[in-house]
PDB file of C-alpha atoms (C1' of nucleotides) in Angstrom:
ATOM      1  CA  MET A   7      -0.429  -0.055   0.571  1.00 96.00           C
ATOM      2  CA  THR A   8       1.605   2.897  -1.713  1.00 98.00           C
ATOM      3  CA  LYS A   9       0.179   6.923   0.170  1.00 98.00           C
ATOM      4  CA  LEU A  10       0.646   9.822  -1.954  1.00 98.00           C
ATOM      5  CA  THR A  11       0.297  12.902  -1.175  1.00 98.00           C
ATOM      6  CA  TYR A  12      -0.934  15.801  -3.048  1.00 98.00           C
ATOM      7  CA  ASN A  13      -1.717  19.890  -2.129  1.00 98.00           C
ATOM      8  CA  SER A  14      -5.291  20.322  -2.556  1.00 98.00           C
ATOM      9  CA  LYS A  15      -5.766  24.019  -4.312  1.00 97.00           C
ATOM     10  CA  TYR A  16      -5.452  22.491  -7.616  1.00 98.00           C
ATOM     11  CA  PHE A  17      -6.776  19.034  -6.403  1.00 98.00           C
ATOM     12  CA  ASN A  18     -10.104  18.742  -4.853  1.00 98.00           C
ATOM     13  CA  ILE A  19     -11.184  15.152  -4.690  1.00 98.00           C
ATOM     14  CA  ALA A  20     -15.434  15.895  -3.784  1.00 97.00           C
ATOM     15  CA  ASP A  21     -15.165  18.640  -7.002  1.00 97.00           C
ATOM     16  CA  THR A  22     -13.344  16.947  -8.657  1.00 98.00           C
ATOM     17  CA  LEU A  23     -16.155  13.094  -8.477  1.00 97.00           C
ATOM     18  CA  LEU A  24     -19.470  15.197  -7.674  1.00 94.00           C
ATOM     19  CA  CYS A  25     -18.985  17.597 -11.264  1.00 92.00           C
ATOM     20  CA  GLY A  26     -20.696  14.850 -13.044  1.00 93.00           C
ATOM     21  CA  GLN A  27     -17.977  13.395 -14.994  1.00 97.00           C
ATOM     22  CA  VAL A  28     -17.661  10.091 -12.802  1.00 98.00           C
ATOM     23  CA  PHE A  29     -20.248   7.368 -11.373  1.00 98.00           C
ATOM     24  CA  ARG A  30     -17.654   4.474  -9.651  1.00 98.00           C
ATOM     25  CA  PHE A  31     -16.728   6.704  -6.120  1.00 98.00           C
ATOM     26  CA  LYS A  32     -18.365   6.508  -2.301  1.00 96.00           C
ATOM     27  CA  GLU A  33     -18.035   7.519   0.671  1.00 97.00           C
ATOM     28  CA  TYR A  34     -16.311   5.861   2.724  1.00 98.00           C
ATOM     29  CA  LYS A  35     -14.493   7.495   5.374  1.00 98.00           C
ATOM     30  CA  LYS A  36     -12.702  10.990   5.855  1.00 97.00           C
ATOM     31  CA  GLY A  37     -12.934  10.810   2.142  1.00 98.00           C
ATOM     32  CA  TYR A  38     -13.645   8.264  -0.792  1.00 98.00           C
ATOM     33  CA  THR A  39     -12.220   4.843  -2.866  1.00 98.00           C
ATOM     34  CA  VAL A  40     -12.651   5.420  -6.075  1.00 98.00           C
ATOM     35  CA  ILE A  41     -12.719   2.595  -8.501  1.00 98.00           C
ATOM     36  CA  SER A  42     -11.641   2.350 -12.152  1.00 98.00           C
ATOM     37  CA  GLU A  43     -10.682  -0.956 -14.042  1.00 98.00           C
ATOM     38  CA  ASP A  44      -9.764  -3.487 -11.518  1.00 98.00           C
ATOM     39  CA  LYS A  45      -8.169  -1.064  -9.150  1.00 98.00           C
ATOM     40  CA  ILE A  46      -9.205   1.000  -6.307  1.00 98.00           C
ATOM     41  CA  CYS A  47      -8.231   4.127  -3.871  1.00 98.00           C
ATOM     42  CA  TYR A  48      -9.175   5.882  -0.663  1.00 98.00           C
ATOM     43  CA  VAL A  49      -9.009   9.539  -1.357  1.00 98.00           C
ATOM     44  CA  TYR A  50      -8.867  12.389   1.211  1.00 98.00           C
ATOM     45  CA  THR A  51      -8.512  15.761   2.068  1.00 98.00           C
ATOM     46  CA  ASP A  52      -6.523  16.766   5.519  1.00 97.00           C
ATOM     47  CA  GLY A  53      -5.657  20.614   5.763  1.00 91.00           C
ATOM     48  CA  ASP A  54      -4.183  21.996   2.965  1.00 97.00           C
ATOM     49  CA  THR A  55      -3.482  18.200   2.194  1.00 98.00           C
ATOM     50  CA  THR A  56      -5.044  15.974  -0.296  1.00 98.00           C
ATOM     51  CA  TYR A  57      -4.061  12.249   0.621  1.00 98.00           C
ATOM     52  CA  ILE A  58      -4.692   8.976  -2.677  1.00 98.00           C
ATOM     53  CA  GLU A  59      -4.268   5.178  -0.203  1.00 98.00           C
ATOM     54  CA  THR A  60      -3.925   2.883  -3.415  1.00 98.00           C
ATOM     55  CA  ASP A  61      -1.759  -0.311  -4.532  1.00 98.00           C
ATOM     56  CA  TYR A  62      -1.838   1.418  -8.115  1.00 98.00           C
ATOM     57  CA  PRO A  63      -0.144   4.203  -7.296  1.00 98.00           C
ATOM     58  CA  GLU A  64       1.721   4.728 -11.598  1.00 98.00           C
ATOM     59  CA  TYR A  65      -1.914   4.242 -12.798  1.00 98.00           C
ATOM     60  CA  PHE A  66      -4.129   7.084  -9.804  1.00 98.00           C
ATOM     61  CA  HIS A  67      -1.112   9.996 -10.283  1.00 98.00           C
ATOM     62  CA  ASN A  68      -2.285   9.771 -13.763  1.00 98.00           C
ATOM     63  CA  TYR A  69      -5.423   8.316 -13.673  1.00 98.00           C
ATOM     64  CA  PHE A  70      -6.462  12.344 -11.608  1.00 98.00           C
ATOM     65  CA  ASP A  71      -4.369  13.384 -13.999  1.00 98.00           C
ATOM     66  CA  LEU A  72      -2.077  15.371 -11.767  1.00 98.00           C
ATOM     67  CA  ASN A  73       1.275  15.800 -13.993  1.00 98.00           C
ATOM     68  CA  ASN A  74      -0.707  18.887 -15.295  1.00 98.00           C
ATOM     69  CA  ASN A  75      -0.658  22.549 -13.871  1.00 98.00           C
ATOM     70  CA  TYR A  76      -4.212  23.142 -13.413  1.00 98.00           C
ATOM     71  CA  GLU A  77      -3.188  26.419 -11.846  1.00 98.00           C
ATOM     72  CA  ASN A  78      -2.299  27.396 -14.795  1.00 98.00           C
ATOM     73  CA  ILE A  79      -5.620  26.593 -16.360  1.00 98.00           C
ATOM     74  CA  VAL A  80      -7.721  27.754 -14.038  1.00 98.00           C
ATOM     75  CA  ASN A  81      -5.699  31.759 -14.848  1.00 98.00           C
ATOM     76  CA  ALA A  82      -6.471  31.258 -18.373  1.00 98.00           C
ATOM     77  CA  ALA A  83     -10.313  30.873 -17.158  1.00 98.00           C
ATOM     78  CA  LYS A  84     -10.178  34.015 -15.548  1.00 97.00           C
ATOM     79  CA  ASN A  85      -8.191  35.920 -17.728  1.00 96.00           C
ATOM     80  CA  PHE A  86     -11.013  35.647 -19.927  1.00 92.00           C
ATOM     81  CA  LYS A  87     -12.228  38.536 -18.520  1.00 90.00           C
ATOM     82  CA  ASN A  88     -16.235  36.997 -18.767  1.00 95.00           C
ATOM     83  CA  GLU A  89     -17.787  37.274 -16.059  1.00 95.00           C
ATOM     84  CA  ILE A  90     -19.777  33.712 -15.585  1.00 95.00           C
ATOM     85  CA  LEU A  91     -16.326  32.144 -16.206  1.00 97.00           C
ATOM     86  CA  ILE A  92     -14.694  34.107 -13.822  1.00 98.00           C
ATOM     87  CA  LYS A  93     -16.979  32.557 -10.559  1.00 97.00           C
ATOM     88  CA  ALA A  94     -17.055  28.921 -12.481  1.00 97.00           C
ATOM     89  CA  ALA A  95     -13.314  28.950 -12.153  1.00 98.00           C
ATOM     90  CA  THR A  96     -13.004  30.079  -8.615  1.00 97.00           C
ATOM     91  CA  LEU A  97     -14.947  27.160  -7.377  1.00 96.00           C
ATOM     92  CA  GLY A  98     -13.515  24.656  -9.531  1.00 97.00           C
ATOM     93  CA  LYS A  99     -10.303  25.174  -9.251  1.00 98.00           C
ATOM     94  CA  GLY A 100      -9.366  21.784  -7.963  1.00 98.00           C
ATOM     95  CA  ILE A 101     -11.439  20.004  -9.917  1.00 98.00           C
ATOM     96  CA  ARG A 102      -8.721  17.956 -12.222  1.00 98.00           C
ATOM     97  CA  ILE A 103     -10.662  15.936 -15.844  1.00 98.00           C
ATOM     98  CA  LEU A 104      -9.782  12.136 -15.260  1.00 98.00           C
ATOM     99  CA  ARG A 105      -7.546  10.142 -17.761  1.00 98.00           C
ATOM    100  CA  GLN A 106     -10.705   7.287 -18.011  1.00 98.00           C
ATOM    101  CA  ASN A 107     -10.842   4.360 -19.109  1.00 98.00           C
ATOM    102  CA  SER A 108     -11.571   4.823 -22.815  1.00 98.00           C
ATOM    103  CA  ILE A 109     -14.498   1.198 -23.455  1.00 98.00           C
ATOM    104  CA  GLU A 110     -15.982   2.345 -19.192  1.00 98.00           C
ATOM    105  CA  ALA A 111     -17.057   5.454 -20.232  1.00 98.00           C
ATOM    106  CA  LEU A 112     -18.184   4.435 -23.582  1.00 98.00           C
ATOM    107  CA  TYR A 113     -20.945   1.808 -21.258  1.00 98.00           C
ATOM    108  CA  HIS A 114     -21.242   4.741 -18.595  1.00 98.00           C
ATOM    109  CA  PHE A 115     -22.011   7.786 -20.864  1.00 98.00           C
ATOM    110  CA  ILE A 116     -24.258   5.455 -22.747  1.00 98.00           C
ATOM    111  CA  ILE A 117     -25.902   5.201 -19.639  1.00 98.00           C
ATOM    112  CA  SER A 118     -26.042   8.037 -18.329  1.00 97.00           C
ATOM    113  CA  GLN A 119     -28.749   9.309 -21.777  1.00 97.00           C
ATOM    114  CA  ASN A 120     -31.804  11.034 -20.248  1.00 97.00           C
ATOM    115  CA  ASN A 121     -31.024   9.723 -16.415  1.00 97.00           C
ATOM    116  CA  ASN A 122     -30.191  11.605 -12.639  1.00 95.00           C
ATOM    117  CA  ILE A 123     -26.242  11.326 -11.311  1.00 95.00           C
ATOM    118  CA  PRO A 124     -27.766   8.910  -8.786  1.00 97.00           C
ATOM    119  CA  ARG A 125     -29.131   6.255 -10.737  1.00 98.00           C
ATOM    120  CA  ILE A 126     -27.070   6.090 -13.283  1.00 98.00           C
ATOM    121  CA  LYS A 127     -24.331   5.353 -10.463  1.00 98.00           C
ATOM    122  CA  SER A 128     -26.459   2.615  -9.199  1.00 98.00           C
ATOM    123  CA  CYS A 129     -26.859   1.266 -13.286  1.00 98.00           C
ATOM    124  CA  ILE A 130     -23.457   0.995 -12.841  1.00 98.00           C
ATOM    125  CA  GLU A 131     -23.149  -0.731  -9.874  1.00 98.00           C
ATOM    126  CA  LYS A 132     -25.579  -3.381 -10.556  1.00 98.00           C
ATOM    127  CA  LEU A 133     -24.507  -4.221 -13.042  1.00 98.00           C
ATOM    128  CA  SER A 134     -20.761  -4.424 -12.027  1.00 98.00           C
ATOM    129  CA  GLU A 135     -21.906  -6.774  -8.846  1.00 98.00           C
ATOM    130  CA  LYS A 136     -23.616  -8.609 -11.510  1.00 97.00           C
ATOM    131  CA  VAL A 137     -21.476  -9.671 -13.595  1.00 97.00           C
ATOM    132  CA  GLY A 138     -18.138  -8.387 -13.165  1.00 98.00           C
ATOM    133  CA  GLN A 139     -15.271  -9.882 -11.344  1.00 98.00           C
ATOM    134  CA  LYS A 140     -14.824  -9.589  -7.536  1.00 98.00           C
ATOM    135  CA  LYS A 141     -11.989  -8.190  -6.084  1.00 98.00           C
ATOM    136  CA  SER A 142     -11.209  -7.443  -2.033  1.00 98.00           C
ATOM    137  CA  SER A 143      -9.222  -4.860  -1.112  1.00 98.00           C
ATOM    138  CA  VAL A 144      -8.300  -3.063   2.546  1.00 98.00           C
ATOM    139  CA  PHE A 145     -11.239  -0.754   1.170  1.00 98.00           C
ATOM    140  CA  GLY A 146     -13.716  -4.006   1.559  1.00 97.00           C
ATOM    141  CA  GLU A 147     -14.627  -6.181  -0.901  1.00 98.00           C
ATOM    142  CA  TYR A 148     -16.203  -4.681  -5.242  1.00 98.00           C
ATOM    143  CA  TYR A 149     -17.030  -5.555  -8.501  1.00 98.00           C
ATOM    144  CA  VAL A 150     -15.041  -4.189 -11.448  1.00 98.00           C
ATOM    145  CA  PHE A 151     -17.318  -3.051 -14.460  1.00 98.00           C
ATOM    146  CA  PRO A 152     -18.156  -5.745 -16.252  1.00 98.00           C
ATOM    147  CA  THR A 153     -16.393  -6.820 -20.199  1.00 98.00           C
ATOM    148  CA  PRO A 154     -18.181  -6.713 -23.356  1.00 98.00           C
ATOM    149  CA  LYS A 155     -18.704 -10.502 -23.075  1.00 98.00           C
ATOM    150  CA  GLN A 156     -19.569 -10.484 -19.243  1.00 98.00           C
ATOM    151  CA  ILE A 157     -22.808  -8.221 -20.766  1.00 98.00           C
ATOM    152  CA  LEU A 158     -23.536 -10.493 -22.867  1.00 98.00           C
ATOM    153  CA  SER A 159     -23.844 -13.110 -20.738  1.00 98.00           C
ATOM    154  CA  LEU A 160     -26.947 -11.335 -18.473  1.00 97.00           C
ATOM    155  CA  SER A 161     -30.749 -12.116 -19.104  1.00 96.00           C
ATOM    156  CA  ASP A 162     -33.202  -9.800 -20.157  1.00 94.00           C
ATOM    157  CA  SER A 163     -34.631  -9.724 -16.375  1.00 95.00           C
ATOM    158  CA  ASP A 164     -30.755  -9.697 -15.018  1.00 96.00           C
ATOM    159  CA  LEU A 165     -30.616  -5.958 -17.152  1.00 96.00           C
ATOM    160  CA  LYS A 166     -34.346  -4.953 -15.844  1.00 95.00           C
ATOM    161  CA  GLU A 167     -33.107  -5.657 -12.399  1.00 97.00           C
ATOM    162  CA  ALA A 168     -30.162  -3.651 -13.290  1.00 98.00           C
ATOM    163  CA  GLY A 169     -32.749  -0.809 -13.924  1.00 98.00           C
ATOM    164  CA  LEU A 170     -31.750   0.352 -17.596  1.00 98.00           C
ATOM    165  CA  GLY A 171     -34.679   0.633 -19.136  1.00 97.00           C
ATOM    166  CA  TYR A 172     -34.271   1.492 -22.505  1.00 98.00           C
ATOM    167  CA  ARG A 173     -30.497   2.360 -22.186  1.00 98.00           C
ATOM    168  CA  ALA A 174     -29.729  -1.998 -22.021  1.00 98.00           C
ATOM    169  CA  GLN A 175     -30.376  -3.359 -26.236  1.00 97.00           C
ATOM    170  CA  TYR A 176     -27.873  -0.133 -26.847  1.00 98.00           C
ATOM    171  CA  LEU A 177     -25.010  -2.292 -24.066  1.00 98.00           C
ATOM    172  CA  LYS A 178     -25.748  -5.313 -25.707  1.00 98.00           C
ATOM    173  CA  GLU A 179     -25.892  -4.033 -28.911  1.00 98.00           C
ATOM    174  CA  LEU A 180     -21.781  -2.326 -28.216  1.00 98.00           C
ATOM    175  CA  SER A 181     -20.934  -5.103 -27.275  1.00 98.00           C
ATOM    176  CA  ASN A 182     -21.423  -7.364 -29.136  1.00 98.00           C
ATOM    177  CA  SER A 183     -19.466  -5.457 -31.441  1.00 98.00           C
ATOM    178  CA  ILE A 184     -16.745  -4.940 -29.487  1.00 98.00           C
ATOM    179  CA  VAL A 185     -16.979  -8.833 -29.224  1.00 98.00           C
ATOM    180  CA  ASN A 186     -16.681  -9.451 -32.701  1.00 97.00           C
ATOM    181  CA  GLY A 187     -13.706  -7.344 -33.353  1.00 96.00           C
ATOM    182  CA  LEU A 188     -14.375  -3.558 -32.840  1.00 96.00           C
ATOM    183  CA  ASP A 189     -11.668  -1.957 -31.342  1.00 96.00           C
ATOM    184  CA  VAL A 190     -12.162   1.688 -29.548  1.00 95.00           C
ATOM    185  CA  CYS A 191      -9.204   1.134 -27.690  1.00 92.00           C
ATOM    186  CA  GLU A 192      -8.013   1.751 -31.600  1.00 94.00           C
ATOM    187  CA  TYR A 193      -9.670   5.478 -31.170  1.00 96.00           C
ATOM    188  CA  LYS A 194      -6.837   7.665 -29.150  1.00 95.00           C
ATOM    189  CA  ASP A 195      -4.469   8.768 -31.381  1.00 96.00           C
ATOM    190  CA  LEU A 196      -7.473   9.934 -33.786  1.00 97.00           C
ATOM    191  CA  SER A 197      -8.542  13.831 -34.278  1.00 96.00           C
ATOM    192  CA  VAL A 198     -11.489  14.764 -32.429  1.00 95.00           C
ATOM    193  CA  GLU A 199     -13.697  14.907 -35.969  1.00 95.00           C
ATOM    194  CA  LYS A 200     -12.743  11.232 -36.825  1.00 96.00           C
ATOM    195  CA  LEU A 201     -13.433  10.543 -33.172  1.00 97.00           C
ATOM    196  CA  TYR A 202     -16.814  11.655 -32.832  1.00 97.00           C
ATOM    197  CA  GLU A 203     -17.977   9.844 -36.576  1.00 97.00           C
ATOM    198  CA  ASN A 204     -16.952   6.794 -34.798  1.00 97.00           C
ATOM    199  CA  LEU A 205     -18.224   7.226 -31.764  1.00 98.00           C
ATOM    200  CA  THR A 206     -21.686   8.712 -32.828  1.00 98.00           C
ATOM    201  CA  SER A 207     -22.026   5.569 -35.470  1.00 97.00           C
ATOM    202  CA  ILE A 208     -22.494   3.482 -32.298  1.00 98.00           C
ATOM    203  CA  LYS A 209     -26.237   3.343 -31.725  1.00 98.00           C
ATOM    204  CA  GLY A 210     -27.307   5.953 -28.553  1.00 98.00           C
ATOM    205  CA  VAL A 211     -23.905   7.744 -28.865  1.00 98.00           C
ATOM    206  CA  GLY A 212     -25.331  10.770 -29.842  1.00 97.00           C
ATOM    207  CA  ASP A 213     -23.866  14.797 -29.799  1.00 97.00           C
ATOM    208  CA  LYS A 214     -23.293  15.074 -26.378  1.00 96.00           C
ATOM    209  CA  VAL A 215     -22.475  11.591 -25.088  1.00 98.00           C
ATOM    210  CA  ALA A 216     -20.150  11.085 -28.228  1.00 98.00           C
ATOM    211  CA  ASN A 217     -18.506  14.232 -26.888  1.00 97.00           C
ATOM    212  CA  CYS A 218     -18.658  13.568 -22.267  1.00 97.00           C
ATOM    213  CA  VAL A 219     -16.251   9.985 -24.353  1.00 98.00           C
ATOM    214  CA  ILE A 220     -14.146  11.617 -26.026  1.00 98.00           C
ATOM    215  CA  LEU A 221     -13.519  14.465 -22.816  1.00 98.00           C
ATOM    216  CA  PHE A 222     -13.082  12.307 -20.067  1.00 98.00           C
ATOM    217  CA  GLY A 223     -12.663   9.036 -22.272  1.00 98.00           C
ATOM    218  CA  TYR A 224      -9.492  10.288 -24.268  1.00 98.00           C
ATOM    219  CA  HIS A 225      -8.797  13.017 -22.200  1.00 98.00           C
ATOM    220  CA  LYS A 226      -8.809  15.287 -25.262  1.00 97.00           C
ATOM    221  CA  THR A 227     -10.130  18.867 -24.061  1.00 97.00           C
ATOM    222  CA  GLU A 228     -11.097  20.481 -27.547  1.00 94.00           C
ATOM    223  CA  SER A 229     -14.126  19.433 -26.684  1.00 96.00           C
ATOM    224  CA  PHE A 230     -16.946  20.670 -25.291  1.00 97.00           C
ATOM    225  CA  PRO A 231     -20.604  18.041 -23.695  1.00 96.00           C
ATOM    226  CA  VAL A 232     -23.377  20.433 -24.144  1.00 95.00           C
ATOM    227  CA  ASP A 233     -26.498  19.129 -21.744  1.00 91.00           C
ATOM    228  CA  THR A 234     -29.960  20.489 -20.152  1.00 87.00           C
ATOM    229  CA  TRP A 235     -27.751  22.250 -17.541  1.00 89.00           C
ATOM    230  CA  ILE A 236     -25.016  23.765 -20.157  1.00 93.00           C
ATOM    231  CA  GLU A 237     -28.256  25.063 -22.764  1.00 91.00           C
ATOM    232  CA  LYS A 238     -28.406  26.871 -19.264  1.00 90.00           C
ATOM    233  CA  ILE A 239     -25.418  28.284 -19.158  1.00 92.00           C
ATOM    234  CA  TYR A 240     -25.097  29.505 -22.529  1.00 94.00           C
ATOM    235  CA  ARG A 241     -28.930  30.656 -22.555  1.00 91.00           C
ATOM    236  CA  GLU A 242     -28.383  32.902 -19.297  1.00 90.00           C
ATOM    237  CA  ASP A 243     -25.182  33.979 -18.787  1.00 93.00           C
ATOM    238  CA  PHE A 244     -23.865  34.267 -22.902  1.00 94.00           C
ATOM    239  CA  ASN A 245     -27.063  35.073 -23.847  1.00 91.00           C
ATOM    240  CA  GLY A 246     -27.539  32.166 -26.744  1.00 91.00           C
ATOM    241  CA  THR A 247     -30.418  31.986 -29.013  1.00 89.00           C
ATOM    242  CA  ILE A 248     -28.620  28.526 -31.188  1.00 91.00           C
ATOM    243  CA  LYS A 249     -30.790  25.997 -30.236  1.00 89.00           C
ATOM    244  CA  ASN A 250     -28.797  22.908 -31.955  1.00 92.00           C
ATOM    245  CA  ARG A 251     -26.296  21.301 -29.448  1.00 92.00           C
ATOM    246  CA  LYS A 252     -23.609  20.411 -32.404  1.00 93.00           C
ATOM    247  CA  LYS A 253     -23.407  24.128 -32.663  1.00 94.00           C
ATOM    248  CA  ILE A 254     -23.159  24.631 -29.561  1.00 95.00           C
ATOM    249  CA  THR A 255     -21.157  23.014 -28.646  1.00 96.00           C
ATOM    250  CA  GLU A 256     -18.735  24.452 -31.729  1.00 95.00           C
ATOM    251  CA  TYR A 257     -19.617  27.636 -30.431  1.00 96.00           C
ATOM    252  CA  PHE A 258     -18.239  27.298 -27.392  1.00 97.00           C
ATOM    253  CA  ILE A 259     -14.294  24.982 -28.518  1.00 96.00           C
ATOM    254  CA  ASP A 260     -14.324  27.811 -31.387  1.00 96.00           C
ATOM    255  CA  LEU A 261     -13.796  30.892 -28.073  1.00 96.00           C
ATOM    256  CA  PHE A 262     -12.523  28.802 -25.777  1.00 97.00           C
ATOM    257  CA  LYS A 263      -9.435  26.306 -27.813  1.00 95.00           C
ATOM    258  CA  GLU A 264      -8.215  23.542 -26.775  1.00 95.00           C
ATOM    259  CA  ASN A 265      -9.021  24.499 -22.949  1.00 97.00           C
ATOM    260  CA  ALA A 266     -13.035  24.220 -23.591  1.00 98.00           C
ATOM    261  CA  GLY A 267     -12.973  20.929 -22.029  1.00 97.00           C
ATOM    262  CA  TYR A 268     -11.923  22.095 -18.644  1.00 98.00           C
ATOM    263  CA  PHE A 269     -13.988  25.285 -18.379  1.00 98.00           C
ATOM    264  CA  GLN A 270     -17.226  23.793 -19.223  1.00 97.00           C
ATOM    265  CA  GLN A 271     -16.335  21.121 -16.140  1.00 96.00           C
ATOM    266  CA  TYR A 272     -16.118  24.814 -14.528  1.00 97.00           C
ATOM    267  CA  LEU A 273     -18.797  25.586 -15.928  1.00 96.00           C
ATOM    268  CA  PHE A 274     -21.705  23.182 -15.035  1.00 94.00           C
ATOM    269  CA  TYR A 275     -20.427  22.856 -11.568  1.00 94.00           C
ATOM    270  CA  TYR A 276     -20.804  25.771 -11.177  1.00 94.00           C
ATOM    271  CA  LYS A 277     -24.362  26.268 -13.297  1.00 92.00           C
ATOM    272  CA  ARG A 278     -25.608  23.172 -10.698  1.00 90.00           C
ATOM    273  CA  SER A 279     -24.108  24.265  -7.310  1.00 91.00           C
ATOM    274  CA  LEU A 280     -26.362  27.393  -7.460  1.00 87.00           C
ATOM    275  CA  THR A 281     -29.945  25.060  -7.876  1.00 78.00           C
ATOM    276  CA  ASN A 282     -28.681  21.992  -4.916  1.00 66.00           C
TER     277      ASN A 282
ATOM    278  C1'  DC B  19     -51.188  12.203 -12.086  1.00 94.29           C
ATOM    279  C1'  DC B  20     -47.550  15.380 -13.759  1.00 94.29           C
ATOM    280  C1'  DC B  21     -42.369  16.722 -14.811  1.00 94.29           C
ATOM    281  C1'  DC B  22     -37.396  15.315 -14.931  1.00 94.29           C
ATOM    282  C1'  DA B  23     -33.143  13.660 -15.224  1.00 94.29           C
ATOM    283  C1'  DG B  24     -25.279  14.627 -18.432  1.00 94.29           C
ATOM    284  C1'  DG B  25     -30.807  12.354 -24.853  1.00 94.29           C
ATOM    285  C1'  DT B  26     -30.735   9.300 -28.575  1.00 94.29           C
ATOM    286  C1'  DC B  27     -33.303   7.495 -32.537  1.00 94.29           C
ATOM    287  C1'  DT B  28     -37.314   7.139 -35.790  1.00 94.29           C
ATOM    288  C1'  DC B  29     -39.777   9.820 -38.874  1.00 94.29           C
ATOM    289  C1'  DT B  30     -42.251  13.398 -40.506  1.00 94.29           C
ATOM    290  C1'  DG B  31     -43.289  17.873 -43.208  1.00 94.29           C
TER     291       DG B  31
ATOM    292  C1'  DC C   8     -32.450  19.896 -42.334  1.00 94.29           C
ATOM    293  C1'  DA C   9     -36.255  21.303 -38.243  1.00 94.29           C
ATOM    294  C1'  DG C  10     -39.709  19.483 -35.373  1.00 94.29           C
ATOM    295  C1'  DA C  11     -42.294  15.960 -32.923  1.00 94.29           C
ATOM    296  C1'  DG C  12     -42.994  11.741 -29.798  1.00 94.29           C
ATOM    297  C1'  DA C  13     -41.288   7.838 -27.793  1.00 94.29           C
ATOM    298  C1'  DC C  14     -38.653   5.794 -25.327  1.00 94.29           C
ATOM    299  C1'  DA C  15     -37.817   2.902 -19.073  1.00 94.29           C
ATOM    300  C1'  DT C  16     -37.239   4.361 -14.406  1.00 94.29           C
ATOM    301  C1'  DG C  17     -36.926   5.910 -10.109  1.00 94.29           C
ATOM    302  C1'  DG C  18     -37.919  10.321  -6.735  1.00 94.29           C
ATOM    303  C1'  DG C  19     -40.115  14.789  -6.242  1.00 94.29           C
TER     304       DG C  19
END
DNA sequence: CCCCAGGTCTCTG
DNA sequence: CAGAGACATGGG
C-alpha cells in the first residue's frame, strides 16, 4: 500500500468526483473510494493536503491527471474576463479532468442519457455486482465493471433489475460489436472530428454522449459536451440563441479552444451548484 | 397525475 | 435539415 501526498489547492477530491464526470465512487471514512478498471484507491483531504492510498500509485497519479498543471488552466479561465467563467473557475479550481478508461466511459455515458446521476451510479453498480469480477481490498470488496462478454451473458431480467430501461439494448449492441472485433481503444490517436464520427456511429451514442466520451474517456480537451445545464448557462449567461446542441458545442470550442473541456466542467459545476 | 434526469432514435414535413 | 414523440425507470 502506497500513500501519495498532494497539495489540495488544485486538487479537490469532492469537487472532482461530484462534478458529474465519473460515477464509480462512494463515501468512505474521511473521503471517498474510487474504482477504475480493476483498481481501487482511497482519497481524502486533511487540511491543505490530499492523500491517495492505493496499491496502484502510478495508475491513480495518472488517473487524477496529476502531472498536469491546473494553476495555468484556472488562470487561463480567469484571464477570459468573463464574469461567469471567473466565478466558475474560482469555485471549481480543484477539479481535475480524470483520465478514465475509454470503454468504461463509453458504457457509462450511454447509461447516462436521459437519466439522473444517482440512478446512473446505481445502474453501473448493479451491473458490476451482477457479473463483474469480484475483488477484495483493505477498503472492502468491490466489483470490476463488466467486460462486453460479461454483459452479453446477462439475461433480460438481469438487465431489467439493473434498472437500465431501454438503454439495455444499446449496451448489448455495443458489446456485440466489440466481441466481433470493434476496438474503440484504437481511437485514441484519432482527431477529434474522426473520433466524433466513429463514436456517433454507435447506436445510443449521440452528440452529447460522444462529447463526454471524447473528453472523459480520451482526455481530448478541445471538446465541449452540451447538456441541459450547459444549454441553460449558454442561454442565460452567454445570451445565446442557437438551439442546435452541436452548434452550441462549436460555439464554445471556437471561444475556448484547447481549454474548452476544462472550462465546460467549471461552468457545469458552477451552474449546478446554484440549485443543489 | 404530472415533470424531470449530463439524450437519442425515428418518423414526418 | 428542423421538429415532435417515444422511450424505461425512479424520485419529487
